[in-house]
Amino acid sequence: MKILDGKALAKEIKVELMEKVNQLSLAGKKVPHLAAVIVGNDGASRTYVGAKVRACEEIGFNSTLIQLPSDISEADLLEKVNQLNQDNDIDGFIVQLPLPQHIDEKKITLAIDPKKDVDGFHPENLGRMVLSLPGFLPATPAGILEILKRYDIPTEGKHCVVVGRSHIVGSPMSIMMGRSSYPGNSTVTLTHSRTENLKEITQQADILITAIGRPGYLKADMVKEGAVVIDVGITRIDAPETKSGYRLKGDIDFEDVAPKCSFITPVPGGVGPMTIVSLMQNTLRAIELKAN
Amino acid sequence: MKILDGKALAKEIKVELMEKVNQLSLAGKKVPHLAAVIVGNDGASRTYVGAKVRACEEIGFNSTLIQLPSDISEADLLEKVNQLNQDNDIDGFIVQLPLPQHIDEKKITLAIDPKKDVDGFHPENLGRMVLSLPGFLPATPAGILEILKRYDIPTEGKHCVVVGRSHIVGSPMSIMMGRSSYPGNSTVTLTHSRTENLKEITQQADILITAIGRPGYLKADMVKEGAVVIDVGITRIDAPETKSGYRLKGDIDFEDVAPKCSFITPVPGGVGPMTIVSLMQNTLRAIELKAN
């Protein structure tokens, strides 16, 4: 059993990105500029956005953090999105989800210029993904592809089972793994809350990707011997013995499942760090796409 | 075993569409107007486009057939697309594929205004499909959903296996069957040319949908007892005994497979007639979407 070390990979890719930024600077070209919009004071959201801005700084990207009050109107937020769409200095931007209940997230997502949608959530980018046209891939599934690629894991003809059909992970992941490319060319099964006999299906997976947010849900008897297991779930569970009072747990019962796997991602330190790096890669890509 | 009679269903839906057109007329509202662009003289394309225009006439839609020479330049075709995008009288239009080799089909598809893209091939519409947002569904998979719905076939929690991952049938079909809706909520497996042990997978299908264009490829030993079988394949095979010299054959070996099924579509007369009707439904929908 080998650990798929997302943390180490993410570091490696950050160094590569730094080198690319250096090259751009030396050539007198524009350095990528990411803006992140955060509405309100949700703790988890602030942590995520903070990590994204910090990653920009590490790599040498420019970044702008736009903090808006939780009672901002939908119209004002749309106006802000529009300003960012038109700001030539901003190459890509994200609006951190979730948004307060009085704001329609779909409306905001649709208002973002697909060419600056580095989260890859706009329908135009999802459709481009289906058709394998140039565009932005959603960050988490793109990070998983990067893990598979950098660990040279064969995917062609393998049976990949995705558990969970969220719009930002499970659904796009299932589409990406079935496309004619590497990583990809897998036979893909997408399962979800309505799936009957989940165990029968996960047992068939050569590559098992879980994104349901149910800590420790998948046990060894649901996993095939030698499977590659990718755990996207990150749930905080109480842990009074720790300083923070909680620890992070994935969808996979790691201790139970790991001995059966050929490869497995830990939680934390697996998929998580790759998501931010994918966002950075998308931001660099925004400059390249603009140049074409 | 019951036949899923697409031909009869298509007739039924045409009558419903006629009634809707009548209501629009009586209310003094605009009647849907579909334009179809055909480039060159390919026999099959002319047959398909002819059938679409005829369906419009039958139902009471307005239709415009735009015949362009096979040596039209890409720029001139893009200009024509642009004219149709801007023509307020045209609610939706299609550019019949395939196009001559000197024209980039992707470029043409991307040039069509997503709000008039009644074929549902534009990435924005495919992405809207992934996210279950209002838009146009590609005609053939939409026609299959309609068959499942009108025959009251349960899909929730069922294992749906799609054979073939084309951009216009297999890929969107797999996405649609996995969404949270009816028909949908199936566990979906997408298989394709790189799939290993296809038979093991098709044998698990409660609902089997084939779209590979390999006549008679799927035999009884690949199908589970009681499965619902939908055959999208339509291939012309030589048949000297017939007047035309050919007959149409699906991907399913019908005589072999039919006795095992609970439901099966014939070829011809199954999915084919539903595709045109879906295009008509999309064109009517174009008016409704415009009104919102």
XYZ file of C-alpha atoms in Angstrom:
584
model
C 0.000 0.000 0.000
C 1.308 3.403 -1.003
C 0.119 6.762 0.254
C -0.884 9.291 -2.397
C 0.784 12.254 -0.775
C -1.221 15.261 -1.957
C 0.601 17.576 0.384
C 4.003 16.740 -1.084
C 2.647 16.868 -4.640
C 1.078 20.233 -4.011
C 4.446 21.576 -2.833
C 6.138 20.204 -5.928
C 3.572 21.853 -8.209
C 3.826 25.149 -6.336
C 7.566 25.172 -7.083
C 6.811 24.594 -10.758
C 4.276 27.418 -10.701
C 6.808 29.720 -9.020
C 9.249 28.975 -11.811
C 6.628 29.821 -14.422
C 5.810 33.084 -12.668
C 9.524 33.902 -12.611
C 9.765 33.240 -16.326
C 6.790 35.509 -16.988
C 8.330 38.256 -14.849
C 11.700 37.920 -16.535
C 10.055 38.109 -19.946
C 8.356 41.313 -18.831
C 4.939 39.648 -19.039
C 1.932 39.934 -16.778
C 1.932 37.844 -13.607
C -1.384 36.030 -12.872
C -3.780 37.920 -10.660
C -6.490 36.064 -8.714
C -9.280 37.837 -6.872
C -11.327 36.088 -4.188
C -14.679 37.400 -3.035
C -15.948 36.408 0.379
C -19.349 37.388 1.704
C -19.888 37.400 5.461
C -17.870 35.889 8.271
C -18.264 32.119 8.028
C -15.208 30.616 9.725
C -14.617 27.732 7.323
C -15.023 30.006 4.281
C -12.518 32.474 5.723
C -10.058 29.644 6.282
C -10.425 28.391 2.696
C -10.144 31.819 1.118
C -7.227 32.703 3.356
C -5.401 29.566 2.204
C -6.022 30.502 -1.428
C -4.696 34.012 -1.006
C -1.667 32.691 0.896
C -0.968 30.208 -1.906
C -0.998 33.093 -4.400
C 1.528 34.985 -2.320
C 3.803 31.960 -1.965
C 3.828 31.362 -5.695
C 4.241 34.978 -6.686
C 0.758 35.549 -8.122
C -0.945 38.818 -7.400
C -4.056 38.407 -5.294
C -6.902 40.576 -4.121
C -9.187 39.621 -1.258
C -12.578 41.277 -1.452
C -14.457 41.040 1.826
C -18.138 41.953 1.601
C -20.682 42.225 4.424
C -23.113 39.343 4.939
C -26.074 41.655 4.332
C -24.907 42.786 0.889
C -27.794 42.675 -1.596
C -27.797 40.258 -4.514
C -27.792 43.215 -6.900
C -24.705 44.722 -5.292
C -22.884 41.400 -5.390
C -23.800 41.020 -9.074
C -22.449 44.510 -9.650
C -19.175 43.506 -7.957
C -18.971 40.388 -10.158
C -19.510 42.573 -13.183
C -16.709 44.913 -12.154
C -14.370 41.943 -11.794
C -15.448 40.621 -15.207
C -14.417 43.938 -16.720
C -11.240 44.531 -14.745
C -8.428 43.759 -17.183
C -5.900 43.321 -14.426
C -7.827 40.427 -12.829
C -7.180 37.189 -14.755
C -9.493 35.016 -12.744
C -11.699 35.240 -9.684
C -13.793 33.142 -7.374
C -16.802 33.863 -5.231
C -16.451 31.631 -2.188
C -19.510 29.438 -1.556
C -21.788 29.056 0.328
C -23.403 32.501 0.062
C -25.955 33.880 2.526
C -29.471 32.525 1.965
C -30.881 35.735 0.482
C -28.489 35.451 -2.477
C -29.131 33.038 -5.356
C -25.839 31.156 -5.825
C -26.809 30.034 -9.322
C -27.372 33.610 -10.429
C -23.937 34.612 -9.156
C -22.233 31.615 -10.775
C -23.908 32.378 -14.105
C -22.841 36.048 -13.900
C -19.124 35.224 -13.779
C -17.401 35.566 -17.153
C -16.573 31.950 -18.136
C -13.120 33.154 -19.210
C -12.391 34.245 -15.624
C -14.241 31.390 -13.916
C -11.183 29.674 -12.429
C -13.400 27.588 -10.128
C -14.820 25.953 -13.281
C -18.392 26.131 -11.964
C -19.980 28.043 -14.893
C -22.088 25.841 -17.206
C -20.004 26.928 -20.196
C -16.889 25.473 -18.542
C -18.682 22.292 -17.462
C -19.928 21.844 -21.035
C -16.443 22.440 -22.396
C -15.249 19.733 -20.026
C -17.861 17.305 -21.440
C -16.665 18.101 -24.971
C -12.933 18.160 -24.054
C -12.674 21.759 -25.289
C -10.256 24.256 -23.684
C -11.656 25.769 -20.491
C -11.397 25.524 -16.720
C -11.831 22.212 -14.935
C -13.350 22.322 -11.444
C -10.477 22.430 -8.986
C -11.060 19.322 -6.862
C -11.586 16.812 -9.681
C -8.705 18.438 -11.585
C -6.510 17.953 -8.524
C -7.449 14.272 -8.450
C -6.505 13.872 -12.119
C -3.162 15.457 -11.267
C -2.597 12.941 -8.448
C -3.383 10.007 -10.760
C -1.083 11.438 -13.424
C 1.871 12.201 -11.177
C 1.709 8.756 -9.561
C 1.485 7.153 -13.016
C -1.656 5.251 -12.116
C -3.136 3.417 -15.101
C -6.748 4.449 -15.754
C -7.519 3.228 -19.273
C -10.117 0.453 -19.261
C -10.187 0.435 -15.452
C -13.486 0.542 -13.634
C -13.711 3.830 -11.762
C -16.555 4.148 -9.256
C -17.446 7.631 -8.019
C -19.519 7.855 -4.836
C -21.477 11.114 -4.618
C -22.823 13.298 -7.425
C -22.259 16.870 -6.206
C -21.949 19.531 -8.889
C -18.444 20.455 -7.811
C -16.890 17.032 -7.247
C -18.754 13.795 -8.029
C -20.536 14.725 -11.251
C -17.598 16.418 -12.992
C -15.230 13.719 -11.694
C -17.340 10.996 -13.317
C -17.363 12.900 -16.605
C -13.618 13.535 -16.574
C -12.699 9.906 -15.868
C -14.772 8.698 -18.823
C -13.309 11.041 -21.410
C -10.894 9.883 -24.090
C -7.638 11.013 -22.469
C -5.161 10.193 -19.712
C -6.114 10.226 -16.880
C -9.448 9.016 -18.163
C -10.647 6.338 -20.580
C -12.047 4.516 -17.556
C -15.353 2.724 -17.436
C -17.117 4.995 -14.969
C -19.959 4.309 -12.569
C -21.546 7.241 -10.746
C -23.330 6.293 -7.530
C -25.296 8.454 -5.104
C -27.874 8.489 -2.341
C -30.443 6.614 -4.457
C -28.054 3.832 -5.435
C -29.217 0.353 -4.420
C -26.553 -2.183 -3.368
C -23.741 0.351 -3.209
C -21.396 -2.278 -1.813
C -21.797 -4.548 -4.846
C -20.691 -1.665 -7.023
C -17.842 -0.255 -4.960
C -16.424 -3.783 -4.715
C -15.916 -3.671 -8.480
C -13.881 -0.466 -8.419
C -10.287 -0.519 -9.594
C -10.335 3.197 -8.780
C -12.702 4.332 -6.037
C -13.387 8.041 -5.523
C -15.613 9.072 -2.616
C -17.097 12.521 -2.066
C -20.085 12.243 0.246
C -19.015 13.832 3.528
C -19.930 10.824 5.692
C -16.913 10.190 7.915
C -15.647 6.607 7.859
C -18.610 5.373 5.798
C -16.645 3.125 3.448
C -15.268 0.003 5.115
C -12.856 -2.662 3.907
C -15.640 -5.036 2.821
C -16.760 -2.439 0.261
C -13.339 -2.200 -1.386
C -11.635 -4.545 -3.831
C -8.180 -5.893 -3.031
C -5.583 -3.691 -4.738
C -7.910 -0.770 -5.453
C -6.749 2.826 -5.818
C -8.758 4.820 -3.283
C -9.237 8.595 -3.434
C -11.031 10.179 -0.495
C -12.489 13.643 -1.091
C -14.570 13.723 2.092
C -13.391 16.104 4.792
C -15.600 16.241 7.865
C -14.733 17.823 11.201
C -15.369 15.405 14.029
C -15.124 16.141 17.726
C -11.806 15.246 19.271
C -11.561 16.712 22.771
C -8.015 15.356 23.116
C -6.708 17.709 20.409
C -5.855 21.369 20.816
C -8.460 22.522 18.289
C -11.094 20.194 19.717
C -11.711 18.504 16.385
C -9.983 16.445 13.753
C -10.648 15.862 10.062
C -11.978 12.548 8.843
C -12.614 11.319 5.305
C -15.378 9.136 3.856
C -13.067 6.133 4.034
C -12.413 4.240 7.234
C -8.682 4.606 6.667
C -7.341 2.078 9.173
C -9.780 -0.541 7.929
C -9.407 0.093 4.198
C -5.758 1.113 3.717
C -4.241 -2.392 4.059
C -6.332 -3.578 1.065
C -5.399 -0.740 -1.286
C -2.623 -0.363 -3.796
C -2.794 3.418 -3.326
C -4.800 5.602 -0.974
C -5.072 9.309 -0.167
C -4.903 10.303 3.502
C -7.255 12.856 5.084
C -5.968 15.462 5.642
C -3.021 15.795 3.246
C -4.527 13.995 0.246
C -6.982 15.681 -2.076
C -7.328 18.892 -0.036
C -3.953 20.495 -0.788
C -4.354 19.615 -4.483
C -7.574 21.619 -4.764
C -5.851 24.907 -4.029
C -3.014 24.080 -6.387
C -5.546 23.328 -9.158
C -7.057 26.743 -8.625
C -3.599 28.272 -9.050
C -3.049 26.227 -12.220
C -6.384 27.468 -13.556
C -5.385 31.055 -12.853
C -2.170 30.636 -14.802
C -4.195 28.958 -17.534
C -6.485 31.996 -17.663
C -3.561 34.016 -18.980
C -2.702 31.340 -21.534
C -6.321 31.038 -22.729
C -6.528 34.818 -23.083
C -3.400 34.773 -25.252
C -5.063 32.373 -27.750
C -41.706 -8.437 -23.435
C -43.190 -5.129 -24.516
C -42.150 -3.004 -27.474
C -41.326 0.632 -26.709
C -43.105 2.080 -29.712
C -41.283 5.317 -30.462
C -43.172 5.811 -33.683
C -46.565 5.791 -31.953
C -45.275 7.964 -29.110
C -43.858 10.472 -31.555
C -47.257 10.722 -33.224
C -48.928 11.268 -29.868
C -46.479 14.033 -28.966
C -46.888 15.664 -32.363
C -50.613 15.931 -31.709
C -49.900 17.560 -28.344
C -47.509 19.994 -30.006
C -50.131 20.808 -32.662
C -52.567 21.659 -29.901
C -50.036 23.936 -28.261
C -49.348 25.685 -31.548
C -53.084 26.153 -31.998
C -53.365 27.680 -28.550
C -50.512 30.067 -29.323
C -52.167 31.057 -32.616
C -55.546 31.561 -30.989
C -53.947 33.717 -28.296
C -52.385 35.826 -31.034
C -48.915 34.737 -29.990
C -45.917 33.861 -32.067
C -45.751 30.351 -33.513
C -42.353 28.615 -33.154
C -40.012 29.045 -36.097
C -37.178 26.561 -36.684
C -34.451 27.122 -39.241
C -32.276 24.292 -40.515
C -28.985 24.891 -42.261
C -27.605 22.212 -44.519
C -24.247 22.462 -46.230
C -23.654 20.379 -49.349
C -25.519 17.434 -50.794
C -24.941 14.496 -48.471
C -27.882 12.123 -48.990
C -28.367 11.081 -45.360
C -28.133 14.688 -44.133
C -30.738 15.788 -46.673
C -33.026 12.999 -45.506
C -32.665 14.000 -41.837
C -33.140 17.709 -42.478
C -36.066 17.008 -44.787
C -37.741 14.998 -42.035
C -37.238 17.841 -39.561
C -38.736 20.432 -41.882
C -41.659 18.119 -42.655
C -42.273 17.610 -38.932
C -42.445 21.395 -38.490
C -45.024 21.654 -41.251
C -47.118 18.840 -39.804
C -47.190 20.445 -36.369
C -47.801 23.964 -37.597
C -44.367 25.418 -36.764
C -42.822 27.797 -39.224
C -39.668 26.438 -40.788
C -36.927 27.714 -43.031
C -34.548 25.427 -44.884
C -31.257 27.064 -45.717
C -29.314 25.132 -48.316
C -25.694 26.218 -48.704
C -23.120 24.985 -51.228
C -20.529 22.442 -50.063
C -17.712 24.841 -50.920
C -18.988 27.648 -48.693
C -16.146 29.116 -46.632
C -16.063 28.775 -42.855
C -16.243 32.560 -42.554
C -19.387 32.725 -44.686
C -21.038 29.951 -42.698
C -20.165 31.753 -39.448
C -21.716 34.900 -40.924
C -24.899 32.931 -41.698
C -24.968 31.591 -38.110
C -24.587 35.121 -36.847
C -27.495 36.321 -38.989
C -29.680 33.562 -37.565
C -28.577 34.444 -34.022
C -29.798 37.970 -34.622
C -32.976 37.183 -36.555
C -35.776 37.763 -34.046
C -38.246 35.721 -36.043
C -36.140 32.538 -35.755
C -36.641 30.913 -32.335
C -34.179 28.118 -32.815
C -31.949 26.699 -35.513
C -29.720 23.769 -36.257
C -26.711 23.320 -38.471
C -26.891 19.759 -39.732
C -23.717 17.763 -39.074
C -21.401 16.487 -40.445
C -19.973 19.561 -42.180
C -17.459 19.460 -45.052
C -13.893 18.837 -43.880
C -12.665 22.378 -44.491
C -15.086 23.693 -41.850
C -14.368 23.347 -38.111
C -17.561 21.890 -36.605
C -16.583 22.994 -33.095
C -16.223 26.585 -34.224
C -19.683 26.523 -35.772
C -21.256 24.858 -32.714
C -19.692 27.470 -30.436
C -20.938 30.313 -32.648
C -24.607 29.373 -32.225
C -26.401 31.471 -29.597
C -27.058 28.998 -26.735
C -30.590 30.418 -26.482
C -31.305 29.257 -30.047
C -29.274 26.040 -29.881
C -32.219 23.628 -30.092
C -29.855 20.739 -30.863
C -28.427 21.236 -27.363
C -24.841 20.820 -28.592
C -23.402 24.124 -27.267
C -21.217 23.717 -24.151
C -23.400 26.189 -22.243
C -26.408 23.906 -22.757
C -24.442 20.770 -21.880
C -23.222 22.466 -18.706
C -26.770 23.549 -17.852
C -27.790 19.925 -18.263
C -25.085 18.846 -15.770
C -26.368 21.432 -13.281
C -30.085 20.779 -14.007
C -30.537 24.420 -15.033
C -33.058 25.457 -17.724
C -31.680 24.970 -21.228
C -31.876 22.636 -24.208
C -31.244 18.917 -23.829
C -29.677 17.125 -26.789
C -32.500 15.673 -28.845
C -31.729 11.956 -28.858
C -31.137 11.497 -25.104
C -34.130 13.765 -24.415
C -36.242 11.524 -26.641
C -35.120 8.495 -24.645
C -36.107 10.181 -21.365
C -39.507 10.833 -22.904
C -39.894 7.146 -23.810
C -39.000 6.079 -20.248
C -41.423 8.637 -18.824
C -44.377 7.851 -21.062
C -44.002 4.112 -20.463
C -43.736 4.748 -16.707
C -40.500 2.836 -16.420
C -38.967 3.097 -12.938
C -35.426 4.494 -13.056
C -34.649 5.510 -9.464
C -31.933 3.347 -7.942
C -31.792 1.191 -11.067
C -28.468 0.428 -12.686
C -28.370 2.096 -16.087
C -25.518 1.086 -18.384
C -24.785 3.295 -21.393
C -22.679 1.790 -24.174
C -20.870 4.439 -26.230
C -19.692 7.901 -25.174
C -20.420 10.127 -28.184
C -20.907 13.821 -27.471
C -24.440 13.789 -28.834
C -25.813 10.564 -27.336
C -23.821 8.437 -24.893
C -22.115 11.106 -22.777
C -25.157 13.350 -22.247
C -27.374 10.269 -21.754
C -25.157 9.050 -18.921
C -25.271 12.471 -17.275
C -29.052 12.781 -17.602
C -29.771 9.355 -16.118
C -27.685 10.121 -13.029
C -29.316 13.447 -12.188
C -31.692 13.889 -9.302
C -35.004 13.739 -11.214
C -37.371 11.381 -12.979
C -36.395 9.867 -15.350
C -33.012 9.749 -13.665
C -31.708 8.969 -10.183
C -30.172 5.842 -11.674
C -26.778 4.465 -10.808
C -25.084 5.035 -14.156
C -22.178 3.261 -15.799
C -20.712 4.719 -18.989
C -18.832 2.207 -21.128
C -16.942 2.721 -24.384
C -14.321 1.328 -26.735
C -11.713 1.114 -23.949
C -13.961 -0.751 -21.532
C -12.611 -4.141 -20.427
C -15.120 -6.961 -19.818
C -18.060 -5.091 -21.348
C -20.229 -8.172 -20.986
C -19.769 -8.315 -17.204
C -21.045 -4.754 -17.006
C -23.941 -4.906 -19.473
C -25.159 -8.034 -17.650
C -25.759 -5.848 -14.581
C -27.937 -3.334 -16.418
C -31.544 -2.887 -15.369
C -31.667 -0.297 -18.148
C -29.312 -0.782 -21.089
C -28.819 2.011 -23.617
C -26.611 1.333 -26.636
C -25.288 3.922 -29.061
C -22.250 2.555 -30.859
C -23.363 1.947 -34.446
C -22.250 -1.706 -34.534
C -25.203 -3.621 -35.964
C -26.286 -6.600 -33.888
C -23.292 -6.318 -31.535
C -25.166 -6.950 -28.291
C -26.362 -10.526 -27.888
C -28.659 -12.159 -25.340
C -25.775 -13.363 -23.155
C -24.829 -9.718 -22.515
C -28.281 -8.767 -21.239
C -29.890 -9.408 -17.885
C -33.270 -11.147 -17.712
C -35.999 -8.506 -17.510
C -33.840 -5.560 -18.609
C -35.189 -2.453 -20.318
C -33.246 -2.130 -23.579
C -32.965 1.074 -25.598
C -31.211 0.819 -28.942
C -29.940 4.077 -30.434
C -27.818 2.436 -33.139
C -29.067 2.799 -36.695
C -26.823 1.300 -39.331
C -27.704 0.651 -42.966
C -26.878 -2.901 -43.937
C -27.100 -4.413 -47.400
C -30.348 -6.195 -48.109
C -30.601 -7.017 -51.826
C -34.067 -8.500 -51.283
C -35.541 -5.088 -50.362
C -36.571 -2.364 -52.776
C -34.084 0.156 -51.371
C -31.298 -2.422 -51.292
C -30.672 -1.888 -47.573
C -32.331 -2.163 -44.212
C -31.705 -0.510 -40.850
C -30.240 -2.487 -37.990
C -29.591 -1.440 -34.382
C -26.746 -2.285 -32.022
C -28.897 -4.971 -30.424
C -29.393 -8.375 -31.993
C -33.156 -7.936 -31.663
C -34.319 -11.515 -32.293
C -31.772 -12.845 -29.824
C -32.239 -10.227 -27.082
C -35.949 -9.308 -27.201
C -37.264 -12.469 -25.482
C -35.168 -11.666 -22.369
C -36.288 -8.024 -22.020
C -39.121 -6.439 -20.127
C -39.125 -3.582 -22.655
C -37.196 -3.011 -25.877
C -37.102 -0.384 -28.622
C -37.265 -1.652 -32.196
C -35.023 -0.315 -34.990
C -36.429 1.440 -36.914
C -39.428 2.901 -35.076
C -37.889 3.215 -31.618
C -35.555 6.041 -30.698
C -35.326 7.544 -34.198
C -38.804 9.122 -34.426
C -38.414 10.514 -30.880
C -35.290 12.476 -31.834
C -37.174 14.676 -34.271
C -40.004 15.187 -31.808
C -37.493 16.272 -29.138
C -36.131 18.860 -31.534
C -39.675 20.183 -31.974
C -40.167 20.247 -28.197
C -36.915 22.186 -27.847
C -38.086 24.706 -30.426
C -41.308 25.291 -28.535
C -39.236 25.551 -25.375
C -37.109 28.248 -27.020
C -40.157 30.503 -27.008
C -40.904 29.682 -23.377
C -37.298 30.303 -22.288
C -37.279 33.612 -24.155
C -40.412 34.656 -22.278
C -38.645 34.160 -18.917
